[in-house]
């Protein structure tokens, strides 16, 4: 470990969380507040992830949410982290993100994943073909063709979309995504904030196999980290305990609340420890502790940009966490 690790650029993953006693409308207002604060504090980009049939996450219609937030910010990049492409036709996504890029030029990213972002029943409700994931590489190329104006489908253009060259990112938590991003010469985003296991191997494979493309000359890797920064360590640890208990309830007892004692008992079980392990990469504590953790994480993983997921229970705590980290990274912008 170095004495003064280089501090990487920071971005923000916002799940549009619906907190206890809140509505989706509250979550969207919170997303605007987070993006405005991230813009003011020098974060590179804000991404929203496509999830379905999850009561605590309101970011199912990513392009619509991006449009709303873009209209109330001015410079920060906004994007999907990501669109689950097998749920959609490439042409539809090209038109949606082509529209966004036309309305907000130079500000739109498009991260692509091949998972359903849902359970199997919801997947069927989305009219998703279970074999559609197998077409993911071809769908990425088709989408890229629409956005570049060099369509791969004769007689079909994305209008708007053609020529916008919205930058594509491949999302993943396995070696498959790393290999695909390397082969296509696209930036790679690893979901280490909830699936940490293959991070090091995936990044190593991506850098080793990367081929330059029209979009990207050299490899670029983002990776996710859960963040809870607070004014004192005791408060940060208390917030993180709440987050862990809520995540446990989301996975193991959907629709039913657990007391703190019940949640802690389950967290101590093998199944609970497995869920807790999903949050292995978490920076929790005072601002300097969090900033140092993120710098060491970037060095350890060999990544270029950290996608922070500020997971504190309330919007005020998330905004405070975002601010405290920005202060620690670059006090000049405070």
Short mmCIF file of C-alpha atoms in Angstrom, two decimals:
data_model
loop_
_atom_site.label_atom_id
_atom_site.label_comp_id
_atom_site.label_asym_id
_atom_site.label_seq_id
_atom_site.Cartn_x
_atom_site.Cartn_y
_atom_site.Cartn_z
CA UNK A 1 0.00 0.00 0.00
CA UNK A 2 1.37 3.38 -0.98
CA UNK A 3 1.52 6.30 1.42
CA UNK A 4 -0.35 8.64 -0.93
CA UNK A 5 -2.37 6.64 -3.45
CA UNK A 6 -3.64 8.47 -6.52
CA UNK A 7 -7.26 9.41 -6.09
CA UNK A 8 -9.32 8.31 -9.10
CA UNK A 9 -12.13 10.21 -10.82
CA UNK A 10 -15.48 9.60 -9.15
CA UNK A 11 -18.88 8.93 -10.66
CA UNK A 12 -22.25 8.13 -9.12
CA UNK A 13 -24.59 5.18 -9.47
CA UNK A 14 -28.11 6.18 -8.40
CA UNK A 15 -30.68 3.39 -8.00
CA UNK A 16 -33.51 5.90 -7.45
CA UNK A 17 -34.12 4.27 -4.08
CA UNK A 18 -37.61 4.37 -2.64
CA UNK A 19 -37.03 4.69 1.09
CA UNK A 20 -39.36 3.63 3.89
CA UNK A 21 -42.47 5.80 3.77
CA UNK A 22 -41.50 7.26 0.39
CA UNK A 23 -43.04 7.08 -3.08
CA UNK A 24 -41.52 6.80 -6.55
CA UNK A 25 -42.11 10.54 -6.94
CA UNK A 26 -39.95 11.12 -3.85
CA UNK A 27 -37.25 8.90 -5.35
CA UNK A 28 -37.21 10.91 -8.58
CA UNK A 29 -36.97 14.20 -6.67
CA UNK A 30 -34.08 12.70 -4.72
CA UNK A 31 -32.39 11.66 -7.97
CA UNK A 32 -32.54 15.21 -9.24
CA UNK A 33 -31.06 16.49 -5.98
CA UNK A 34 -28.24 13.93 -6.11
CA UNK A 35 -27.40 14.71 -9.73
CA UNK A 36 -27.39 18.44 -9.11
CA UNK A 37 -25.12 18.01 -6.12
CA UNK A 38 -22.82 15.60 -8.01
CA UNK A 39 -22.59 18.11 -10.85
CA UNK A 40 -21.69 20.93 -8.46
CA UNK A 41 -19.09 18.78 -6.70
CA UNK A 42 -17.17 17.56 -9.73
CA UNK A 43 -18.40 14.00 -10.20
CA UNK A 44 -17.86 12.78 -13.77
CA UNK A 45 -21.20 11.10 -14.48
CA UNK A 46 -24.39 9.72 -12.94
CA UNK A 47 -25.81 6.38 -14.08
CA UNK A 48 -29.18 4.74 -13.50
CA UNK A 49 -29.73 0.97 -13.59
CA UNK A 50 -32.64 -0.88 -15.16
CA UNK A 51 -34.39 -2.99 -12.53
CA UNK A 52 -37.93 -4.35 -12.64
CA UNK A 53 -40.49 -5.47 -10.05
CA UNK A 54 -38.43 -4.20 -7.10
CA UNK A 55 -40.42 -2.04 -4.70
CA UNK A 56 -37.34 -0.22 -3.42
CA UNK A 57 -35.88 0.76 -6.83
CA UNK A 58 -37.62 3.21 -9.20
CA UNK A 59 -35.15 3.30 -12.10
CA UNK A 60 -36.94 0.80 -14.36
CA UNK A 61 -37.43 3.26 -17.24
CA UNK A 62 -33.87 4.52 -17.45
CA UNK A 63 -34.20 6.69 -20.55
CA UNK A 64 -37.20 8.54 -19.10
CA UNK A 65 -35.42 9.17 -15.81
CA UNK A 66 -32.28 10.35 -17.63
CA UNK A 67 -34.36 12.82 -19.64
CA UNK A 68 -35.94 14.19 -16.48
CA UNK A 69 -32.63 14.64 -14.68
CA UNK A 70 -30.90 16.04 -17.76
CA UNK A 71 -33.53 18.76 -18.01
CA UNK A 72 -32.65 19.90 -14.49
CA UNK A 73 -28.84 19.76 -14.77
CA UNK A 74 -26.51 21.41 -17.24
CA UNK A 75 -23.16 19.68 -17.65
CA UNK A 76 -22.75 16.35 -15.85
CA UNK A 77 -22.83 13.22 -18.00
CA UNK A 78 -25.88 11.02 -17.50
CA UNK A 79 -26.44 7.48 -18.61
CA UNK A 80 -27.73 3.99 -18.12
CA UNK A 81 -25.70 1.69 -15.98
CA UNK A 82 -27.27 -0.06 -17.57
CA UNK A 83 -29.93 -0.90 -20.06
CA UNK A 84 -30.52 -4.65 -20.06
CA UNK A 85 -30.38 -4.96 -23.83
CA UNK A 86 -32.02 -8.42 -24.15
CA UNK A 87 -35.21 -6.81 -22.79
CA UNK A 88 -35.39 -4.44 -25.78
CA UNK A 89 -34.87 -4.19 -29.50
CA UNK A 90 -31.58 -2.45 -30.41
CA UNK A 91 -33.50 -0.05 -32.67
CA UNK A 92 -35.75 1.10 -29.82
CA UNK A 93 -32.77 1.79 -27.56
CA UNK A 94 -30.95 3.58 -30.38
CA UNK A 95 -33.96 5.84 -30.89
CA UNK A 96 -34.35 6.53 -27.17
CA UNK A 97 -30.72 7.35 -26.53
CA UNK A 98 -30.39 9.09 -29.87
CA UNK A 99 -33.21 11.34 -28.73
CA UNK A 100 -31.44 11.99 -25.43
CA UNK A 101 -28.14 12.74 -27.17
CA UNK A 102 -29.88 15.12 -29.58
CA UNK A 103 -31.55 16.98 -26.73
CA UNK A 104 -28.42 16.95 -24.51
CA UNK A 105 -25.39 16.67 -26.81
CA UNK A 106 -22.15 15.44 -25.29
CA UNK A 107 -23.78 14.36 -22.03
CA UNK A 108 -25.28 10.90 -22.61
CA UNK A 109 -23.72 7.47 -21.93
CA UNK A 110 -25.20 4.06 -22.69
CA UNK A 111 -24.12 1.12 -20.55
CA UNK A 112 -25.35 -2.28 -21.70
CA UNK A 113 -25.94 -5.46 -19.74
CA UNK A 114 -27.24 -8.87 -20.74
CA UNK A 115 -29.05 -9.85 -17.52
CA UNK A 116 -32.84 -9.43 -17.26
CA UNK A 117 -32.69 -7.08 -14.29
CA UNK A 118 -35.57 -9.01 -12.77
CA UNK A 119 -36.86 -12.39 -11.64
CA UNK A 120 -37.98 -15.05 -14.11
CA UNK A 121 -41.69 -14.24 -13.81
CA UNK A 122 -41.05 -10.57 -14.48
CA UNK A 123 -38.76 -11.53 -17.33
CA UNK A 124 -41.67 -13.30 -19.00
CA UNK A 125 -43.91 -10.30 -18.35
CA UNK A 126 -41.38 -8.20 -20.25
CA UNK A 127 -41.98 -10.52 -23.23
CA UNK A 128 -38.33 -11.46 -23.04
CA UNK A 129 -37.15 -14.54 -24.91
CA UNK A 130 -35.02 -16.61 -22.54
CA UNK A 131 -32.56 -17.16 -25.39
CA UNK A 132 -32.19 -13.44 -26.10
CA UNK A 133 -29.09 -13.21 -23.91
CA UNK A 134 -27.33 -15.43 -26.43
CA UNK A 135 -27.79 -12.67 -29.03
CA UNK A 136 -26.28 -9.99 -26.81
CA UNK A 137 -23.01 -9.55 -28.77
CA UNK A 138 -24.88 -9.25 -32.07
CA UNK A 139 -27.40 -6.87 -30.51
CA UNK A 140 -24.58 -4.63 -29.26
CA UNK A 141 -23.15 -4.43 -32.77
CA UNK A 142 -26.58 -3.74 -34.27
CA UNK A 143 -27.14 -0.95 -31.74
CA UNK A 144 -23.69 0.48 -32.40
CA UNK A 145 -24.44 0.52 -36.12
CA UNK A 146 -27.63 2.51 -35.61
CA UNK A 147 -25.90 5.10 -33.43
CA UNK A 148 -22.91 5.50 -35.72
CA UNK A 149 -25.07 5.94 -38.82
CA UNK A 150 -23.64 2.75 -40.33
CA UNK A 151 -26.66 0.51 -39.91
CA UNK A 152 -26.25 -3.24 -40.11
CA UNK A 153 -29.91 -3.67 -41.08
CA UNK A 154 -30.45 -2.64 -44.69
CA UNK A 155 -33.05 0.06 -45.08
CA UNK A 156 -33.44 0.74 -41.34
CA UNK A 157 -32.04 3.84 -39.62
CA UNK A 158 -32.41 5.15 -36.09
CA UNK A 159 -34.14 8.53 -36.36
CA UNK A 160 -33.07 10.25 -34.21
CA UNK A 161 -29.93 8.37 -33.30
CA UNK A 162 -27.94 7.91 -36.49
CA UNK A 163 -24.64 9.76 -36.23
CA UNK A 164 -25.00 10.65 -32.55
CA UNK A 165 -22.29 8.11 -31.64
CA UNK A 166 -23.55 7.77 -28.09
CA UNK A 167 -20.62 6.10 -26.27
CA UNK A 168 -21.33 2.49 -25.34
CA UNK A 169 -20.10 0.72 -22.22
CA UNK A 170 -20.28 -3.00 -21.51
CA UNK A 171 -21.46 -3.85 -18.00
CA UNK A 172 -20.78 -7.12 -16.29
CA UNK A 173 -19.81 -9.13 -13.26
CA UNK A 174 -18.11 -12.02 -15.04
CA UNK A 175 -15.40 -12.77 -17.58
CA UNK A 176 -17.97 -12.81 -20.41
CA UNK A 177 -18.53 -9.06 -20.29
CA UNK A 178 -14.82 -8.37 -19.92
CA UNK A 179 -14.02 -10.43 -23.01
CA UNK A 180 -16.79 -8.81 -25.03
CA UNK A 181 -15.75 -5.28 -24.08
CA UNK A 182 -12.14 -6.08 -24.95
CA UNK A 183 -13.05 -7.62 -28.30
CA UNK A 184 -15.29 -4.71 -29.29
CA UNK A 185 -12.89 -2.06 -27.97
CA UNK A 186 -15.43 -0.58 -25.56
CA UNK A 187 -15.07 0.66 -21.99
CA UNK A 188 -15.94 -1.87 -19.31
CA UNK A 189 -17.90 -1.33 -16.10
CA UNK A 190 -17.75 -4.04 -13.42
CA UNK A 191 -20.59 -4.41 -10.91
CA UNK A 192 -18.34 -4.96 -7.90
CA UNK A 193 -20.74 -3.03 -5.64
CA UNK A 194 -22.97 -6.14 -5.52
CA UNK A 195 -21.05 -8.93 -7.28
CA UNK A 196 -17.38 -8.67 -6.27
CA UNK A 197 -16.08 -12.17 -6.92
CA UNK A 198 -14.56 -11.95 -10.42
CA UNK A 199 -13.41 -8.32 -10.33
CA UNK A 200 -9.64 -8.82 -10.50
CA UNK A 201 -9.75 -11.60 -13.09
CA UNK A 202 -12.21 -9.69 -15.28
CA UNK A 203 -10.18 -6.47 -15.27
CA UNK A 204 -6.97 -8.38 -16.02
CA UNK A 205 -8.62 -10.20 -18.94
CA UNK A 206 -10.09 -6.97 -20.31
CA UNK A 207 -6.76 -5.13 -20.26
CA UNK A 208 -4.87 -8.10 -21.70
CA UNK A 209 -7.30 -8.70 -24.59
CA UNK A 210 -8.33 -5.12 -25.39
CA UNK A 211 -8.37 -4.09 -29.05
CA UNK A 212 -8.53 -0.42 -29.99
CA UNK A 213 -11.71 0.76 -31.74
CA UNK A 214 -13.17 3.89 -33.29
CA UNK A 215 -14.68 4.73 -29.88
CA UNK A 216 -11.73 3.92 -27.64
CA UNK A 217 -7.98 3.75 -28.22
CA UNK A 218 -6.91 2.44 -24.82
CA UNK A 219 -8.73 0.39 -22.14
CA UNK A 220 -10.98 2.17 -19.67
CA UNK A 221 -12.47 0.41 -16.64
CA UNK A 222 -15.05 1.56 -14.10
CA UNK A 223 -15.98 -0.43 -11.02
CA UNK A 224 -18.62 0.04 -8.35
CA UNK A 225 -18.14 0.58 -4.61
CA UNK A 226 -20.76 1.11 -1.92
CA UNK A 227 -20.05 4.32 0.01
CA UNK A 228 -21.17 5.66 3.36
CA UNK A 229 -19.21 8.75 4.39
CA UNK A 230 -20.24 10.51 7.58
CA UNK A 231 -18.87 13.12 9.96
CA UNK A 232 -17.82 10.44 12.43
CA UNK A 233 -17.13 6.74 12.13
CA UNK A 234 -19.83 5.70 14.60
CA UNK A 235 -22.52 7.38 12.50
CA UNK A 236 -21.16 5.84 9.28
CA UNK A 237 -21.15 2.35 10.79
CA UNK A 238 -24.67 2.84 12.14
CA UNK A 239 -25.94 3.87 8.70
CA UNK A 240 -24.21 0.92 7.05
CA UNK A 241 -25.79 -1.49 9.52
CA UNK A 242 -29.22 -0.20 8.49
CA UNK A 243 -28.33 -0.63 4.82
CA UNK A 244 -27.18 -4.21 5.34
CA UNK A 245 -30.36 -5.12 7.22
CA UNK A 246 -32.56 -3.59 4.51
CA UNK A 247 -30.70 -5.37 1.75
CA UNK A 248 -31.06 -8.63 3.61
CA UNK A 249 -34.82 -8.10 3.93
CA UNK A 250 -35.05 -7.21 0.23
CA UNK A 251 -33.54 -10.55 -0.78
CA UNK A 252 -34.73 -12.95 1.90
CA UNK A 253 -38.03 -11.60 3.20
CA UNK A 254 -39.58 -9.39 0.49
CA UNK A 255 -42.69 -7.65 1.74
CA UNK A 256 -41.92 -8.36 5.41
CA UNK A 257 -39.99 -6.20 7.84
CA UNK A 258 -37.43 -7.65 10.22
CA UNK A 259 -36.51 -6.32 13.62
CA UNK A 260 -32.86 -5.35 14.03
CA UNK A 261 -32.25 -8.42 16.18
CA UNK A 262 -33.87 -10.71 13.60
CA UNK A 263 -31.86 -9.17 10.77
CA UNK A 264 -28.60 -9.46 12.67
CA UNK A 265 -29.35 -13.07 13.50
CA UNK A 266 -29.97 -13.86 9.83
CA UNK A 267 -26.85 -11.93 8.78
CA UNK A 268 -24.84 -14.25 11.01
CA UNK A 269 -26.21 -17.31 9.20
CA UNK A 270 -24.51 -18.83 6.13
CA UNK A 271 -27.19 -17.45 3.80
CA UNK A 272 -26.99 -14.03 5.42
CA UNK A 273 -23.21 -13.97 5.18
CA UNK A 274 -23.49 -14.75 1.49
CA UNK A 275 -25.73 -11.71 0.97
CA UNK A 276 -23.46 -9.56 3.13
CA UNK A 277 -20.53 -10.67 0.96
CA UNK A 278 -22.24 -8.95 -1.98
CA UNK A 279 -21.26 -5.67 -0.30
CA UNK A 280 -17.63 -6.71 0.14
CA UNK A 281 -16.38 -3.58 -1.60
CA UNK A 282 -17.78 -0.90 0.69
CA UNK A 283 -16.08 2.29 1.85
CA UNK A 284 -17.53 3.22 5.23
CA UNK A 285 -16.29 5.83 7.68
CA UNK A 286 -15.04 9.39 7.88
CA UNK A 287 -14.26 11.24 4.63
CA UNK A 288 -10.50 10.66 4.67
CA UNK A 289 -10.97 6.97 5.43
CA UNK A 290 -13.43 6.62 2.54
CA UNK A 291 -11.24 8.59 0.11
CA UNK A 292 -8.20 6.48 0.98
CA UNK A 293 -10.21 3.27 0.61
CA UNK A 294 -11.38 4.29 -2.87
CA UNK A 295 -7.86 5.21 -3.98
CA UNK A 296 -6.52 1.88 -2.74
CA UNK A 297 -9.45 0.06 -4.36
CA UNK A 298 -8.68 1.67 -7.71
CA UNK A 299 -5.01 0.71 -7.43
CA UNK A 300 -5.79 -2.80 -6.22
CA UNK A 301 -8.32 -3.48 -8.98
CA UNK A 302 -6.44 -1.66 -11.74
CA UNK A 303 -9.35 0.59 -12.69
CA UNK A 304 -9.59 4.11 -14.09
CA UNK A 305 -12.79 5.42 -12.50
CA UNK A 306 -14.77 4.57 -9.37
CA UNK A 307 -18.55 4.37 -9.64
CA UNK A 308 -19.70 5.24 -6.14
CA UNK A 309 -23.07 4.06 -4.87
CA UNK A 310 -23.93 6.24 -1.86
CA UNK A 311 -26.21 3.87 0.00
CA UNK A 312 -27.09 5.72 3.22
CA UNK A 313 -30.70 5.22 4.34
CA UNK A 314 -32.00 8.79 3.78
CA UNK A 315 -31.54 11.35 1.03
CA UNK A 316 -30.04 13.87 3.46
CA UNK A 317 -27.46 11.27 4.52
CA UNK A 318 -26.69 10.40 0.89
CA UNK A 319 -26.20 14.06 -0.02
CA UNK A 320 -23.98 14.52 3.03
CA UNK A 321 -21.96 11.44 2.07
CA UNK A 322 -21.52 12.75 -1.47
CA UNK A 323 -20.39 16.15 -0.16
CA UNK A 324 -17.99 14.76 2.42
CA UNK A 325 -16.29 12.56 -0.14
CA UNK A 326 -16.00 15.45 -2.59
CA UNK A 327 -14.43 17.55 0.17
CA UNK A 328 -11.86 14.85 0.87
CA UNK A 329 -11.03 14.31 -2.79
CA UNK A 330 -10.88 17.98 -3.83
CA UNK A 331 -11.30 20.51 -1.01
CA UNK A 332 -11.10 23.38 -3.53
CA UNK A 333 -14.65 22.66 -4.71
CA UNK A 334 -16.10 22.73 -1.22
#
